[in-house]
Coordinates of C-alpha atoms in Angstrom, one line a residue:
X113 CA 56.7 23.1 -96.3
X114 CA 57.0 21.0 -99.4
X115 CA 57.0 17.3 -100.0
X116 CA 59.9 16.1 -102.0
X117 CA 60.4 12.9 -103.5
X118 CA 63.9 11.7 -104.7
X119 CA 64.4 8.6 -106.7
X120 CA 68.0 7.0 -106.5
X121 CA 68.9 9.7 -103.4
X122 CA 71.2 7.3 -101.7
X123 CA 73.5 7.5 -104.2
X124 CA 76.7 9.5 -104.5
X125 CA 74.7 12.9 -106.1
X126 CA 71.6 12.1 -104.2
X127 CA 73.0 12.6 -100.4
X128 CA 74.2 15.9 -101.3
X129 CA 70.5 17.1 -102.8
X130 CA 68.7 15.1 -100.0
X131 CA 70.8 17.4 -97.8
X132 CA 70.5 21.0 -99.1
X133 CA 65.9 20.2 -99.8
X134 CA 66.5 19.4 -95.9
X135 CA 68.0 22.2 -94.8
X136 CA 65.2 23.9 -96.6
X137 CA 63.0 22.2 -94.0
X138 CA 61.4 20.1 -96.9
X139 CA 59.7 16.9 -96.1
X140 CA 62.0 14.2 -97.7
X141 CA 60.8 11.0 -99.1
X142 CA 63.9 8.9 -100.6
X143 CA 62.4 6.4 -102.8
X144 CA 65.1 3.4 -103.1
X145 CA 65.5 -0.2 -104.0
X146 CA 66.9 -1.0 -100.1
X147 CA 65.8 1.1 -97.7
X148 CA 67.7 -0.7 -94.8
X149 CA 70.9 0.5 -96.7
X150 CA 69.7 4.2 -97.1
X151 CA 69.3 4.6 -93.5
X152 CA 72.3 7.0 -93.2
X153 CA 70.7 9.6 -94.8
X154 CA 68.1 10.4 -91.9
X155 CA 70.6 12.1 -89.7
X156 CA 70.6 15.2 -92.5
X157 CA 67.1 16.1 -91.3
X158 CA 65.6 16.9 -88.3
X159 CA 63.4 13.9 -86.7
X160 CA 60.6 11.9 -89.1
X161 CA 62.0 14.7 -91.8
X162 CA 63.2 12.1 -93.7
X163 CA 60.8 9.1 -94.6
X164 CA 62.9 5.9 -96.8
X165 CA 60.2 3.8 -99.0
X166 CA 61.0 0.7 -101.6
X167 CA 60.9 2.0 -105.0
X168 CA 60.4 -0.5 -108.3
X169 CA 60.5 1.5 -111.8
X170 CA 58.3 -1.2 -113.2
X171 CA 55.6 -1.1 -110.6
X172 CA 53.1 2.1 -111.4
X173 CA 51.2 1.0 -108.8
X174 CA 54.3 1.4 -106.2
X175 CA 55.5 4.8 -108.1
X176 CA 51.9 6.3 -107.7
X177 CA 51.8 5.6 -104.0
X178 CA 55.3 7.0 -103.4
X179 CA 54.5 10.0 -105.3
X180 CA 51.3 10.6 -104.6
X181 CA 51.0 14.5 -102.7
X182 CA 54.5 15.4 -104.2
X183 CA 55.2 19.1 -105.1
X184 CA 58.8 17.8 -106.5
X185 CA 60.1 14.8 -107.5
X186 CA 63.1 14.3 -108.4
X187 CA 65.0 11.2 -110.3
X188 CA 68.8 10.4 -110.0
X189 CA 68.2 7.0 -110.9
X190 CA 70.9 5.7 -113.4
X191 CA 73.6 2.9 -113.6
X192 CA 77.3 3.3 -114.9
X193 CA 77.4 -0.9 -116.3
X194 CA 74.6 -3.5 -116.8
X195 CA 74.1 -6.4 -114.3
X196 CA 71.9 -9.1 -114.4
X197 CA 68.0 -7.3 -114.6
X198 CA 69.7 -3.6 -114.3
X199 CA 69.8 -2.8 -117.7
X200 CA 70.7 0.5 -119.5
X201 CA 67.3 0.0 -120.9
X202 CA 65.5 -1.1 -117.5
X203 CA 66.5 1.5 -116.2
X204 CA 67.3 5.1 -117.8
X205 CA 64.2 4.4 -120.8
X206 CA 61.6 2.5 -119.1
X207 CA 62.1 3.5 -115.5
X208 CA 62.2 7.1 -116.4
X209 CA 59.2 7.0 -118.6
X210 CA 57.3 5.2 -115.5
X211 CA 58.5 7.8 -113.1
X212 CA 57.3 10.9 -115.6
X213 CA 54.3 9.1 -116.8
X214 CA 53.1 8.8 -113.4
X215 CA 54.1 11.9 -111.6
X216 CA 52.2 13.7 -114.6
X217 CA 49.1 11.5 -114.1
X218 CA 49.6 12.9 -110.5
X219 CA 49.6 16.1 -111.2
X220 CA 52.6 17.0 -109.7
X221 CA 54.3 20.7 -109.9
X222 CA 57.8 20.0 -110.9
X223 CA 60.1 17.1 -112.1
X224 CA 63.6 17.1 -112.4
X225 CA 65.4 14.5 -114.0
X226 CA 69.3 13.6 -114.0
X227 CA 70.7 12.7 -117.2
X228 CA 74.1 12.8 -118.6
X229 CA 76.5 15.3 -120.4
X230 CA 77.3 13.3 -124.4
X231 CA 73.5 11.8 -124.2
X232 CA 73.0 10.9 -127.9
X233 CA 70.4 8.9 -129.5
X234 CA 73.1 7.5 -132.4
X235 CA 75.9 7.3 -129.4
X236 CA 77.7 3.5 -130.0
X237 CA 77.5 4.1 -126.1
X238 CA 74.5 2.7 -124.7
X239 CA 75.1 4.1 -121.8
X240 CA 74.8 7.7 -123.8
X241 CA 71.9 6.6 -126.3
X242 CA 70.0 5.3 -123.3
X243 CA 70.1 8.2 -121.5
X244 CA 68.9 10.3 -124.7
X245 CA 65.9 8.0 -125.2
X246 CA 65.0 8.1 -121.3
X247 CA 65.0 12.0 -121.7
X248 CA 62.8 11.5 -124.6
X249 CA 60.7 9.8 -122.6
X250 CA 60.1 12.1 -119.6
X251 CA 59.6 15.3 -122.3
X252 CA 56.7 13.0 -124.0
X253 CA 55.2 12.4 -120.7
X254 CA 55.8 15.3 -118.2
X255 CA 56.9 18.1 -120.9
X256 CA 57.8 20.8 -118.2
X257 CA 60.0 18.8 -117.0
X258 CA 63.6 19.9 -115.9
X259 CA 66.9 17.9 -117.3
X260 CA 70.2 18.1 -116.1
X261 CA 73.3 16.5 -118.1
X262 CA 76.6 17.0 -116.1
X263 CA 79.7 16.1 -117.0
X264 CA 81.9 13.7 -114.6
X265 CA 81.3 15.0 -111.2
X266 CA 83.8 15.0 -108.3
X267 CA 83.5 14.8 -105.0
X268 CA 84.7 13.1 -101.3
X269 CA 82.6 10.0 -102.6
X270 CA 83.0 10.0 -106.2
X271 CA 83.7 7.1 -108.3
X272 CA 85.9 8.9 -110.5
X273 CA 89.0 11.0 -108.9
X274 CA 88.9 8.1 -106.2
X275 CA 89.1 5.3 -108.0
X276 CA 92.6 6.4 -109.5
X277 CA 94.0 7.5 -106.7
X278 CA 93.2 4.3 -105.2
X279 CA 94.7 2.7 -107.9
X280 CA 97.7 4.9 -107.6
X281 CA 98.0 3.7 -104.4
X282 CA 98.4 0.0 -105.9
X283 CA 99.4 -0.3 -109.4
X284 CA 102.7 1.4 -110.4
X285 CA 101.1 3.1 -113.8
X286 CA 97.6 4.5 -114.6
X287 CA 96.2 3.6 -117.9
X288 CA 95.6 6.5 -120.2
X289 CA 92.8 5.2 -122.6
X290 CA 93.1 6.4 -126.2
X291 CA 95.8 8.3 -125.3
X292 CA 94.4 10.4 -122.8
X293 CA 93.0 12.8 -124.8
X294 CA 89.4 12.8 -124.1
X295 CA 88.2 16.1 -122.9
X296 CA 85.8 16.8 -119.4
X297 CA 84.9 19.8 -117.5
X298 CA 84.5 18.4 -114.4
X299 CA 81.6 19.6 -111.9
X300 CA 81.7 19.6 -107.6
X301 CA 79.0 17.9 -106.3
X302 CA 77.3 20.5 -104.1
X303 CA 77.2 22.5 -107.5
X304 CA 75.2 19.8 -108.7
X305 CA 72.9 19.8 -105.4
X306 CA 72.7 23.4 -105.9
X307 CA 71.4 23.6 -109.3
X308 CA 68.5 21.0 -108.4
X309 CA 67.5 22.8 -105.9
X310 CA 67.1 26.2 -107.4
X311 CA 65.7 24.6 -110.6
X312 CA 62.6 23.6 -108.1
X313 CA 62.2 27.2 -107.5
X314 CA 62.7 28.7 -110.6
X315 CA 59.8 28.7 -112.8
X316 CA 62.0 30.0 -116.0
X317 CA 63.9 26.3 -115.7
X318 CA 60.8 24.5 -116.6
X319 CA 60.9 22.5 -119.4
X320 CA 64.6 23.2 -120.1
X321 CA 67.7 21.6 -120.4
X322 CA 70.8 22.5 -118.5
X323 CA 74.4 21.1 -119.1
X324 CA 76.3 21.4 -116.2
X325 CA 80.2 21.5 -116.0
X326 CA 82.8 23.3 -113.9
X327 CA 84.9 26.5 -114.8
X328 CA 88.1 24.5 -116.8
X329 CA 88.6 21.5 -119.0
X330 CA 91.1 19.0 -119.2
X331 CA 92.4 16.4 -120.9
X332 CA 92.1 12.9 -119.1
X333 CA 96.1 13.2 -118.9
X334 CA 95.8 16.4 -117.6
X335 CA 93.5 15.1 -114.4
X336 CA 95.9 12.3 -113.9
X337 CA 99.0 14.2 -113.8
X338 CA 96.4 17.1 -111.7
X339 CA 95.9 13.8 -109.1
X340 CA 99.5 12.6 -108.6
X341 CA 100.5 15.6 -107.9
X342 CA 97.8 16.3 -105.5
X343 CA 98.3 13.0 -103.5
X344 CA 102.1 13.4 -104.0
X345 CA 102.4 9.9 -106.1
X346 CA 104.6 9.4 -108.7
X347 CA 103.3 6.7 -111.4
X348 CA 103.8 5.6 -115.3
X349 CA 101.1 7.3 -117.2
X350 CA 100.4 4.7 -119.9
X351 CA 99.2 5.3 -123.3
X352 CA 96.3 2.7 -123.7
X353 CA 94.9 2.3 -127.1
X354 CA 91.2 1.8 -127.4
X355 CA 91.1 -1.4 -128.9
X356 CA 93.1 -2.9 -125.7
X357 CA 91.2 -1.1 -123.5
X358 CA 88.2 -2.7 -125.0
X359 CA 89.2 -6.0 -124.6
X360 CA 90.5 -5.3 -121.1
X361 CA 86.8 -4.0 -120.0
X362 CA 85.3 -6.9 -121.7
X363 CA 87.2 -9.1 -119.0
X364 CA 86.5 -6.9 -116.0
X365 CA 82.8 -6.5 -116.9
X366 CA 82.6 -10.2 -115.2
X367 CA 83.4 -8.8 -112.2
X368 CA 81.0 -8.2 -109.7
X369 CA 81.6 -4.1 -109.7
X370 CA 83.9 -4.0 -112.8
X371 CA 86.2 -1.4 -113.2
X372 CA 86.1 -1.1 -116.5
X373 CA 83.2 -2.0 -119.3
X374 CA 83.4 -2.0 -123.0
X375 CA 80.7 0.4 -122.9
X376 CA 82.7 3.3 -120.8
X377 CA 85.5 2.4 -123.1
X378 CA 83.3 3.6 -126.3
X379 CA 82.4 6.6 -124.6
X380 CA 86.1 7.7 -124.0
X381 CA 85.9 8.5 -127.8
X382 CA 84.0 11.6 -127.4
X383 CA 84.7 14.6 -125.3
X384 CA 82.5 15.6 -122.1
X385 CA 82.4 19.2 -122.5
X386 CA 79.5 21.8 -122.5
X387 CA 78.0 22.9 -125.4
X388 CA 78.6 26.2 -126.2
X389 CA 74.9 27.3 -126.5
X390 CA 74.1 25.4 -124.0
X391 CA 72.1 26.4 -120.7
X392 CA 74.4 26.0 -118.3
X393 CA 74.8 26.4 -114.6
X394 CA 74.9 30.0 -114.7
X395 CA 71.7 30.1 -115.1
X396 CA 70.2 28.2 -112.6
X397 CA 72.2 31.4 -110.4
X398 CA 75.2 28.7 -109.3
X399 CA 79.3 29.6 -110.3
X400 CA 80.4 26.4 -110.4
X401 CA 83.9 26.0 -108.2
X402 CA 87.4 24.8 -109.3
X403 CA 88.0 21.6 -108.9
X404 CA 91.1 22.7 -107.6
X405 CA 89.3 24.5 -104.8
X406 CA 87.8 21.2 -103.7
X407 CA 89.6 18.1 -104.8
X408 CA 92.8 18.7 -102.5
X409 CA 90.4 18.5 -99.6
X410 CA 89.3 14.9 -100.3
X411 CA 92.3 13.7 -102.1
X412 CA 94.4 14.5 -99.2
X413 CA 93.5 11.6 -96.9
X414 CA 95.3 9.3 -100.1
X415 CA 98.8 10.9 -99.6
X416 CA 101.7 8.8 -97.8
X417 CA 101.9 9.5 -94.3
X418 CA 104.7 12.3 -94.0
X419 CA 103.5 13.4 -97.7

């Protein structure tokens, strides 16, 4: 039995990984900023399988007595906007440098770290350069470490395909920033889970860098025409230039979980596709599915009654 420690597991990604290291019959420790709110995760183990503990990335102290007996931990730590103290930099440079620097100090077998498909050092996006220099970071301090970078990933909870079909369900267009031309290559959640958790078994992963995406790519017009179709809604797609969009995100970044941030605007410029000599799921023995196999049976729920 192994002790696994996962950093950030209540989150979307996370329940899906603390699942499949449990059904493994792994002992779980979730390392999180509320533990009262992670509490729905203990029903995927069996009985005191599953132990929640307060995490702060600035305290070594607290990271070394969280980590301390690991044989894998695992950080899925990362924010989409800033807010308040939980900065780009707070978070994906400074907490993932604490959380390598200490886990080596440790000694512990295996690290896996989430990054982000696009991470870039010279990205305008700080969302993307932050990533990069946390990576950086975690190679400097734990250099056998394992790095995922995904593109957008889909799933019954995700924060993507969701949020415009909830917006479907209210606003009578859907914005299509620059045009709608970006690329992705969306990847399914449990492909995601999947690729962590044979990454902690393969010793040929170690020290390597994955990017992980599905089977197709689109354009962001083609996933929004994909998602009306699939929750049988017709709406205005509408050409959005970036400059607007900009200015729009720059309002709704005052709200308390905007919708929109300058930031995510800037990184609409560049596409979100695997590199093509890339390391890629594939290789980490997962076939990532369609999202066309999947989506439907989420999106569903969203359709008018009778649709």
């Amino acid at each position: 039995m192994r002790t696994v420690t996962i950093f950030g597991g209540s989150g979307f990604v996370g329940r899906y990984i603390v699942q499949k290291f449990a059904e493994n019959g792994d002992q779980i420790r979730i390392a999180v900023g509320n533990p009262l709110a992670a509490q729905f995760l203990k029903p995927l183990g069996e009985v005191g399988q599953i132990t929640l503990v307060q995490a702060s990335l600035s305290s070594l102290e607290n990271l070394s007595h969280i980590m301390q007996g690991s044989d894998v931990v695992i950080n899925l730590v990362g924010i989409l906007y800033e807010k308040g103290a939980q900065t780009f930099e707070r978070v994906h440079v400074e907490g993932a440098k604490n959380i390598a620097e200490i886990a080596s100090k440790l000694g512990v077998p295996i690290l896996l770290h989430m990054s982000a498909l696009g991470a870039n050092k010279d990205s305008h996006a700080r969302y993307a350069s932050s990533k990069a220099r946390g990576e950086e970071e975690v190679l400097k301090h734990f250099p056998e470490a394992t790095l995922f970078r995904p593109s957008v990933i889909f799933g019954r909870e995700d924060s993507f395909l969701n949020r415009f079909a909830q917006m479907a369900c209210l606003s009578p267009f859907l914005p299509l920033i620059g045009g709608g031309k970006t690329l992705f290559q969306p990847i399914y959640v449990g492909d995601v889970a999947e690729c962590f958790f044979n990454a902690s078994f393969l010793k040929e992963s170690r020290g390597k860098t994955y990017e992980l995406g599905g089977p197709s790519i689109y354009t962001f017009k083609e996933l929004m025409v994909y998602l009306l179709q699939t929750i049988h809604r017709k709406r205005l797609l509408l050409p959005l230039p970036f400059g607007l969009a900009k200015i729009m995100g720059a309002v709704a970044q005052l709200l308390p979980t905007p919708p929109l941030t300058p930031d995510q605007v800037e990184l609409l410029k560049t596409d979100n596709v695997l590199s093509p000599k890339s390391l890629k799921a594939e290789e980490l023995r997962v076939q990532p599915k369609a999202l066309e196999a999947i989506a439907p049976l989420f999106l569903a729920r969203i359709r008018p009654r009778g649709g």
